Every structure is written in structure tokens, then in C-alpha cells.
Short mmCIF file of C-alpha atoms in Angstrom, two decimals:
data_model
loop_
_atom_site.label_atom_id
_atom_site.label_comp_id
_atom_site.label_asym_id
_atom_site.label_seq_id
_atom_site.Cartn_x
_atom_site.Cartn_y
_atom_site.Cartn_z
CA MET A 166 117.63 90.17 122.11
CA LEU A 167 117.28 86.92 124.11
CA LEU A 168 118.23 84.90 121.04
CA THR A 169 120.49 87.14 118.99
CA VAL A 170 122.98 88.81 121.35
CA PRO A 171 123.58 85.89 123.78
CA TRP A 172 123.66 83.43 120.84
CA ALA A 173 126.38 85.37 119.02
CA ALA A 174 128.29 86.28 122.19
CA SER A 175 128.33 82.65 123.34
CA LEU A 176 129.55 81.58 119.92
CA TRP A 177 132.52 83.95 120.18
CA VAL A 178 133.36 83.05 123.79
CA ALA A 179 133.05 79.27 123.21
CA ARG A 180 134.95 79.20 119.91
CA CYS A 181 137.65 76.54 119.48
CA ASP A 182 139.99 75.41 116.73
CA ILE A 183 138.72 72.93 114.14
CA ASN A 184 140.03 69.37 114.18
CA GLU A 185 140.41 67.01 111.23
CA PHE A 186 136.74 66.00 111.50
CA GLY A 187 135.47 69.59 111.30
CA GLU A 188 134.56 69.59 115.00
CA ALA A 189 135.73 71.87 117.80
CA LYS A 190 138.84 70.92 119.77
CA ASP A 191 137.71 71.23 123.38
CA GLY A 192 139.68 73.88 125.27
CA VAL A 193 141.93 74.75 122.31
CA CYS A 194 141.62 78.26 120.87
CA THR A 195 144.65 79.57 119.02
CA ARG A 196 142.85 81.40 116.21
CA LYS A 197 140.55 84.41 116.05
CA SER A 198 139.31 83.70 112.55
CA LEU A 199 135.62 83.87 111.72
CA THR A 200 135.91 80.85 109.42
CA GLN A 201 138.58 78.76 111.17
CA SER A 202 136.99 78.79 114.63
CA VAL A 203 133.97 76.66 115.49
CA VAL A 204 131.77 75.40 118.31
CA SER A 205 130.20 71.94 118.42
CA VAL A 206 126.86 71.00 119.99
CA ASP A 207 125.18 67.68 120.63
CA THR A 208 122.03 66.23 119.08
CA ASP A 209 119.78 67.25 122.00
CA THR A 210 120.67 70.90 121.41
CA LYS A 211 119.54 70.65 117.79
CA ILE A 212 116.28 69.04 118.95
CA ASN A 213 115.71 71.91 121.41
CA ALA A 214 116.17 74.37 118.54
CA ARG A 215 113.49 72.55 116.53
CA ILE A 216 111.14 72.56 119.51
CA MET A 217 111.64 76.31 119.77
CA VAL A 218 110.71 76.78 116.11
CA VAL A 219 107.57 74.65 116.46
CA SER A 220 106.50 76.49 119.62
CA SER A 221 106.82 79.84 117.80
CA LEU A 222 103.94 78.83 115.51
CA THR A 223 101.55 79.53 118.41
CA TYR A 224 101.85 83.24 117.59
CA PHE A 225 99.72 82.67 114.51
CA ILE A 226 96.74 81.31 116.44
CA VAL A 227 95.60 84.91 116.83
CA GLN A 228 97.91 86.59 114.35
CA GLY A 229 96.48 84.55 111.48
CA VAL A 230 93.11 86.19 112.08
CA ALA A 231 94.62 89.57 112.94
CA PHE A 232 96.23 89.85 109.49
CA HIS A 233 92.73 90.42 108.08
CA TYR A 234 92.24 93.40 110.43
CA VAL A 235 95.80 94.71 110.39
CA ALA A 236 94.72 98.19 109.25
CA HIS A 237 91.87 98.44 111.79
CA PRO A 238 92.65 96.05 114.67
CA GLU A 239 89.77 97.30 116.84
CA SER A 240 87.22 95.95 114.35
CA GLY A 241 88.57 92.43 114.78
CA GLU A 242 88.43 92.40 118.56
CA LYS A 243 85.34 90.19 118.86
CA VAL A 244 86.49 87.84 116.11
CA GLU A 245 89.92 87.36 117.70
CA ARG A 246 88.60 86.73 121.22
CA PRO A 247 87.81 82.99 120.87
CA TYR A 248 91.14 82.47 119.13
CA SER A 249 92.85 84.08 122.12
CA LEU A 250 91.21 81.52 124.39
CA ALA A 251 92.27 78.71 122.07
CA GLY A 252 95.81 80.10 122.04
CA PHE A 253 95.84 80.24 125.83
CA ILE A 254 94.83 76.57 126.07
CA ILE A 255 97.24 75.39 123.36
CA CYS A 256 100.17 77.30 124.86
CA PHE A 257 99.68 75.74 128.28
CA LEU A 258 99.24 72.28 126.78
CA GLY A 259 102.49 72.90 124.94
CA LEU A 260 104.12 73.99 128.21
CA ILE A 261 103.02 70.75 129.91
CA ALA A 262 104.29 68.68 126.98
CA TYR A 263 107.62 70.53 127.03
CA CYS A 264 108.03 69.92 130.77
CA ILE A 265 107.29 66.21 130.31
CA TYR A 266 109.84 66.08 127.51
CA GLN A 267 112.48 67.71 129.73
CA VAL A 268 111.86 65.04 132.37
CA LEU A 269 112.03 62.10 129.96
CA VAL A 270 114.86 63.26 127.70
CA PRO A 271 117.72 62.63 130.20
CA LYS A 272 117.01 58.89 130.09
CA LEU A 273 117.15 58.90 126.31
CA ALA A 274 120.24 61.08 126.39
CA GLU A 275 122.06 58.59 128.63
CA LYS A 276 121.61 55.86 126.04
CA ARG A 277 122.83 58.11 123.22
CA GLN A 278 125.77 59.29 125.31
CA PHE A 279 126.84 55.70 126.07
CA LYS A 280 126.78 54.87 122.36
CA ALA A 281 128.63 58.06 121.44
CA GLU A 282 131.35 57.34 124.00
CA LYS A 283 131.90 53.92 122.47
CA VAL A 284 132.23 55.44 119.01
CA ARG A 285 134.62 58.10 120.31
CA GLU A 286 136.79 55.47 122.01
CA GLU A 287 137.06 53.46 118.81
CA ARG A 288 137.92 56.60 116.86
CA ASN A 289 140.63 57.52 119.39
CA ILE A 290 142.08 54.02 119.08
CA TYR A 291 142.11 54.33 115.30
CA LEU A 292 143.76 57.76 115.35
CA ARG A 293 146.38 56.60 117.82
CA ALA A 294 146.99 53.51 115.71
CA LEU A 295 147.56 55.65 112.62
CA ASN A 296 150.00 57.84 114.52
CA ILE A 297 152.02 54.83 115.70
CA ALA A 298 151.93 53.27 112.26
CA LYS A 299 153.30 56.46 110.71
CA ARG A 300 156.19 56.41 113.15
CA MET A 301 156.93 52.89 111.96
CA GLY A 302 157.15 54.08 108.36
CA TRP A 303 153.63 53.17 107.18
CA HIS A 304 151.33 55.79 105.63
CA ARG A 305 147.65 55.67 104.73
CA ASP A 306 148.51 56.70 101.16
CA THR A 307 150.66 53.63 100.64
CA VAL A 308 148.60 51.01 102.45
CA GLN A 309 147.34 49.68 99.14
CA ASP A 310 150.83 49.73 97.60
CA SER A 311 151.41 46.29 96.16
CA THR A 312 155.17 46.57 96.82
CA ILE A 313 154.56 46.32 100.56
CA PRO A 314 154.38 42.65 101.59
CA ILE A 315 150.95 41.67 102.83
CA ASN A 316 152.30 40.02 105.96
CA THR A 317 154.32 43.15 106.86
CA ARG A 318 151.36 45.44 106.29
CA HIS A 319 149.15 43.19 108.42
CA HIS A 320 151.77 43.13 111.17
CA VAL A 321 152.05 46.92 111.20
CA GLU A 322 148.26 47.40 111.39
CA SER A 323 147.88 44.78 114.12
CA SER A 324 150.72 46.24 116.18
CA ALA A 325 149.36 49.77 115.81
CA LEU A 326 145.82 48.80 116.81
CA HIS A 327 147.15 46.83 119.77
CA ALA A 328 149.19 49.82 120.93
CA GLY A 329 146.10 52.01 120.49
CA ARG A 330 144.04 49.73 122.73
CA LEU A 331 146.77 49.78 125.37
CA TRP A 332 146.79 53.55 125.16
CA LYS A 333 143.00 53.62 125.60
CA LYS A 334 143.25 51.50 128.74
CA ASN A 335 145.70 54.01 130.24
CA VAL A 336 148.59 51.52 130.05
CA LYS A 337 152.04 52.52 128.83
CA SER A 338 152.68 51.29 125.32
CA PRO A 339 155.96 49.47 124.79
CA ASP A 340 156.34 51.27 121.46
CA THR A 341 155.95 54.86 122.62
CA GLY A 342 155.75 54.88 126.40
CA ASP A 343 152.85 57.33 126.19
CA LYS A 344 150.24 57.47 128.92
CA ILE A 345 147.01 59.40 129.09
CA VAL A 346 146.58 61.54 132.18
CA ILE A 347 143.25 63.19 132.98
CA PRO A 348 143.83 66.87 133.81
CA LYS A 349 143.35 67.72 137.47
CA GLU A 350 140.99 70.62 136.71
CA GLU A 351 138.63 68.29 134.82
CA VAL A 352 138.48 65.91 137.78
CA GLU A 353 137.78 68.78 140.18
CA GLU A 354 135.14 70.24 137.85
CA ALA A 355 133.34 66.89 137.57
CA ALA A 356 133.42 66.51 141.36
CA GLU A 357 131.93 69.98 141.82
CA GLU A 358 129.12 69.38 139.33
CA GLU A 359 128.11 66.04 140.86
CA ASP A 360 125.54 66.34 143.64
CA HIS A 361 125.27 63.40 146.04
CA SER A 362 122.46 64.89 148.14
CA PRO A 363 119.30 62.79 148.68
CA PHE A 364 116.49 63.32 146.21
CA TYR A 365 114.13 65.00 148.70
CA VAL A 366 116.86 67.50 149.65
CA ARG A 367 117.45 68.46 146.02
CA PHE A 368 113.69 68.63 145.41
CA LEU A 369 113.06 70.93 148.39
CA LYS A 370 116.01 73.11 147.42
CA ALA A 371 114.74 73.47 143.84
CA PHE A 372 111.18 74.15 145.06
CA ALA A 373 112.39 76.81 147.51
CA LEU A 374 114.42 78.54 144.80
CA LEU A 375 111.38 78.56 142.50
CA ILE A 376 109.23 80.12 145.23
CA ILE A 377 111.86 82.77 146.00
CA GLY A 378 112.31 83.56 142.32
CA THR A 379 108.57 83.83 141.70
CA ALA A 380 108.10 86.08 144.72
CA SER A 381 110.97 88.31 143.60
CA CYS A 382 109.49 88.65 140.11
CA ALA A 383 106.04 89.48 141.52
CA PHE A 384 107.50 92.08 143.87
CA PHE A 385 109.74 93.90 141.40
CA SER A 386 107.82 93.54 138.11
CA ASP A 387 105.24 96.30 138.69
CA PRO A 388 107.78 98.98 139.73
CA MET A 389 109.99 97.95 136.82
CA VAL A 390 107.15 98.36 134.30
CA ASP A 391 106.27 101.80 135.74
CA THR A 392 109.91 102.86 135.57
CA ILE A 393 110.24 101.78 131.94
CA ASN A 394 107.02 103.57 130.96
CA ASN A 395 108.12 106.79 132.69
CA PHE A 396 111.56 106.56 131.15
CA GLY A 397 110.05 106.17 127.67
CA LYS A 398 107.75 109.15 128.18
CA THR A 399 110.60 111.29 129.48
CA ILE A 400 112.83 110.73 126.45
CA ASN A 401 109.80 110.61 124.08
CA VAL A 402 110.50 107.10 122.78
CA PRO A 403 107.71 104.50 122.30
CA ALA A 404 107.55 101.83 124.97
CA PHE A 405 108.11 99.06 122.42
CA TYR A 406 111.60 100.26 121.52
CA ILE A 407 112.48 100.66 125.18
CA SER A 408 111.32 97.09 125.78
CA PHE A 409 113.40 95.81 122.86
CA ILE A 410 116.61 97.69 123.73
CA ILE A 411 116.76 98.19 127.50
CA THR A 412 114.31 95.79 129.14
CA PRO A 413 115.88 92.55 127.83
CA TYR A 414 119.19 93.39 129.50
CA CYS A 415 117.34 93.81 132.80
CA SER A 416 114.91 90.89 132.64
CA ASN A 417 117.21 88.41 130.86
CA ALA A 418 120.53 89.33 132.44
CA SER A 419 120.70 85.95 134.17
CA GLU A 420 120.43 84.07 130.86
CA LEU A 421 123.08 86.28 129.27
CA ILE A 422 125.57 85.92 132.12
CA SER A 423 125.06 82.20 132.67
CA SER A 424 125.35 81.55 128.93
CA LEU A 425 128.71 83.31 128.76
CA VAL A 426 129.96 81.54 131.89
CA PHE A 427 129.15 78.11 130.46
CA ALA A 428 130.51 79.03 127.03
CA ALA A 429 133.81 80.25 128.47
CA LYS A 430 134.72 76.65 129.44
CA LYS A 431 135.11 75.88 125.71
CA LYS A 432 133.82 72.33 125.92
CA LYS A 433 131.16 70.66 123.82
CA ALA A 434 129.04 69.69 126.83
CA ASN A 435 129.07 73.23 128.24
CA THR A 436 128.45 74.82 124.86
CA SER A 437 125.51 72.47 124.27
CA MET A 438 124.11 73.46 127.65
CA THR A 439 124.51 77.13 126.76
CA TYR A 440 122.50 76.90 123.55
CA SER A 441 119.95 74.49 125.03
CA GLN A 442 119.35 77.07 127.75
CA LEU A 443 118.80 79.84 125.19
CA TYR A 444 116.46 77.70 123.10
CA GLY A 445 114.63 76.57 126.23
CA ALA A 446 114.13 80.15 127.40
CA ALA A 447 112.67 81.07 124.00
CA THR A 448 110.38 78.02 124.14
CA MET A 449 109.15 79.10 127.58
CA ASN A 450 108.42 82.56 126.14
CA ASN A 451 106.48 80.93 123.30
CA THR A 452 104.39 78.81 125.69
CA LEU A 453 104.10 80.16 129.24
CA CYS A 454 104.56 83.90 128.56
CA LEU A 455 102.56 83.91 125.33
CA GLY A 456 99.83 81.83 126.99
CA ILE A 457 99.49 84.41 129.76
CA PHE A 458 99.40 87.17 127.14
CA PHE A 459 96.63 85.36 125.25
CA ALA A 460 94.71 85.07 128.53
CA LEU A 461 94.98 88.82 129.10
CA VAL A 462 93.75 89.50 125.56
CA TYR A 463 90.77 87.20 126.13
CA PHE A 464 89.71 88.14 129.65
CA LYS A 465 90.41 91.87 129.26
CA GLU A 466 88.81 91.90 125.78
CA LEU A 467 91.82 93.61 124.23
CA ALA A 468 92.44 94.16 120.53
CA TRP A 469 95.45 92.45 118.93
CA THR A 470 97.63 95.39 117.87
CA PHE A 471 100.98 93.60 117.68
CA SER A 472 101.17 92.37 114.09
CA ALA A 473 104.52 94.04 113.30
CA GLU A 474 106.13 92.80 116.51
CA THR A 475 104.70 89.29 116.11
CA LEU A 476 105.97 88.84 112.56
CA THR A 477 109.42 90.19 113.51
CA ILE A 478 109.76 87.91 116.53
CA PHE A 479 108.67 84.89 114.51
CA LEU A 480 111.15 85.54 111.68
CA VAL A 481 114.07 86.00 114.09
CA THR A 482 113.11 82.83 115.98
CA LEU A 483 112.76 80.93 112.71
CA ILE A 484 116.18 81.99 111.38
CA VAL A 485 118.02 81.28 114.64
CA GLY A 486 116.10 78.04 115.15
CA LEU A 487 116.80 76.68 111.68
CA THR A 488 120.48 77.57 112.08
CA GLY A 489 120.66 75.66 115.33
CA SER A 490 118.56 72.78 114.00
CA PHE A 491 120.85 71.78 111.15
CA LEU A 492 124.35 72.78 112.26
CA SER A 493 126.26 70.57 114.68
CA ASN A 494 129.48 72.50 114.12
CA ILE A 495 128.83 76.24 113.96
CA LYS A 496 131.52 78.54 112.61
CA VAL A 497 131.98 81.94 114.25
CA ILE A 498 130.95 83.71 111.03
CA TRP A 499 127.37 82.67 111.80
CA GLY A 500 127.47 84.88 114.87
CA VAL A 501 127.88 87.96 112.68
CA PHE A 502 124.73 87.10 110.73
CA ILE A 503 122.71 86.31 113.86
CA ILE A 504 123.66 89.42 115.82
CA MET A 505 122.72 91.57 112.81
CA LEU A 506 119.16 90.30 113.22
CA TYR A 507 118.86 92.40 116.39
CA PRO A 508 119.09 95.87 114.77
CA LEU A 509 117.36 94.59 111.63
CA SER A 510 114.37 93.51 113.72
CA LEU A 511 114.01 97.03 115.12
CA VAL A 512 114.18 98.47 111.61
CA MET A 513 111.60 95.96 110.41
CA VAL A 514 109.15 96.90 113.18
CA TYR A 515 109.61 100.58 112.42
CA LEU A 516 109.00 100.10 108.70
CA LEU A 517 105.92 97.93 109.23
CA GLU A 518 104.38 100.39 111.65
CA HIS A 519 105.20 103.66 109.90
CA LEU A 520 105.28 102.72 106.22
CA ALA A 521 102.96 99.70 106.02
CA HIS A 522 100.79 101.16 108.85
CA TRP A 523 100.61 97.87 110.75
CA THR A 524 99.37 98.54 114.26
#
């Protein structure tokens, strides 16, 4: 649920019209077509999707052995125990590496952003130049027309590019009188997002929020688990299906809401943040949460009886991760395919457990 429903919902909320380059027009949404609406994400978001896919391979540290005992998982308990310890260590090493990456990546992102801004500025100049040139009677189709004098063609191109550079510098062009004005809401939004507090103040604030969040989770987790178990017993539904259908909306409500809030701004930066957050949450599940689960299996000497669930989670993560890894501009139609993975995953678990007798 953490990947499928918020991923598809964010895609619908963040959708924008497609420009001439196949990218999303920030803040412009005049269509409700599944194929003519798109969202664009940056390179870092695609990297986060790949990290998520790689981190999901940790499931097979124990599951690879458990496949041999899938019919009788209790018989493989002693064999799987050392692999559980190895999985616990690898997951936490992966968590440390991921945290280090999150600290270092902003510096690399700044360099890429600076280069991308330069490219975007040059592209804007070129597009503006073409627009001015068309008003002067010159078209791209006829630029190579031998009937147009070379000196005239050169003059038109030079004048257009000069006007484009004036436009870029926020100076009125003598040809068109146009001037670029930054919308007031964008200025206010940037001012709100920028934090000028000293480093130690921001550090203490973040640390305090982490402590409060951890304490809240510790306080409410045990009653929540008891409530879910009692609810499942009351309606005679296995706990797994309750955890797949109801629990995610309780435990991951913050990710769902924040993803939709960011996506609603319909800007590439916010959309990239939305999907990076979803991929990051899945990566944390594949490292921190799975590492703790491996530790419980090892120290409590539990049998690995989650083959159906493990395979289903891995396949969903793989499909969503590969989609996010290779697509910079994602059409809304992809959201239909991704959200269908949610009910299909439940069906797959049911079939593996009741027909293939995976336990």
C-alpha cells in the first residue's frame, strides 16, 4: 500500500499538461487525459528508486534459504538462523550507507542543479528567440531556404537571440516590450521554505521531533497491534489481510497526506520530493524495519513463514522501482497499472498460501 496507492494518487494530483519537450508544464493542468497528462521528476528521484530496488534484495538473505523449506518452514528454523543474523547486520549496514548518502547527496545535487539551470536558461532564450523570429516572418522550416538572403537570415537570428537574452535578463525588449514577472505566490512560497535559523537551533529542533516521534510510536504501537489482532479475530479475517488493508492507512497516513500535499503544488521540484519521500520510506522499510525483523527471527529463534508475503512485496517493489528508475516523465496511465498492483498483491498472497501451500 505504501508504494501503490500514494504513488498513483500523487501521480493524479500532480499531473500537468505536456509541453513540446514531453515534460510537464509546471502549474498548468487543463486536461484530464490518462495519456496527455504527465508529471516530471529529477535525476535524484530516479536514483532513489534504484536504491529502493537494490535494498529490496535483502529479503532474499533468508528467503533464498526458506524456499527450500517452503512446505515445512519449521524444519528449516536452525538452518535459517545464521542467515537471519547476517540479514540483520547487512540491513543495518545498508541503513548507515543510506543515511550517509542522504547527507552527501545535497552537495552533488547543488552542482547538478546549477548546470541544469544554465541549460534551462539557454533553452528559454532559444525558444523566445524562435518566437520573436516567427513574428518577424522567419520560420524554422524555411531557414535553409536558399531564396532567403544569407545576410537577412543572419540578421534575423542575431536580432532574435539578442531579444531573447534581454528577455532573460528581465529587461523590456524593444521588439515586443515583454517583461518576465515572477509570480508573487512563488516568492512567498520560497520565503516560507527557506529557514534562516542557526544550525544548532535546527539540529535541536530536528532531534526533539525525532525523540517525540519515537516515544509516540513506542507508546501507541502495542495497543494498536492488540486492537488489530482483536479486530481480525472478531470478523474472522487473518491478521495478514488486516495488516495489508487497514494497518497501512493508520501507520503510513503521514506519508500519504504529505505526498498529496506536495503533489498538489504541481511543480517538478515538489513532485520529485513526493516520489523521493515514497521511495525513501520503502528503503527504510527494507533496511531498518527488515533488519529489526531479522533480529527478532534470530534472537527469538522463529521460523521463517513469510514466503508468500516476501515474494509479493519484492515483486511490487521491483515493478514500481523499475518504473521510477527509467521514467523522467511519467504519464498518468502508469498510475492505473501501479494501483492495480495493490489488489493483485492480495490475490497473489492468497493463491500462494491456499493453492501453492506456501506458509
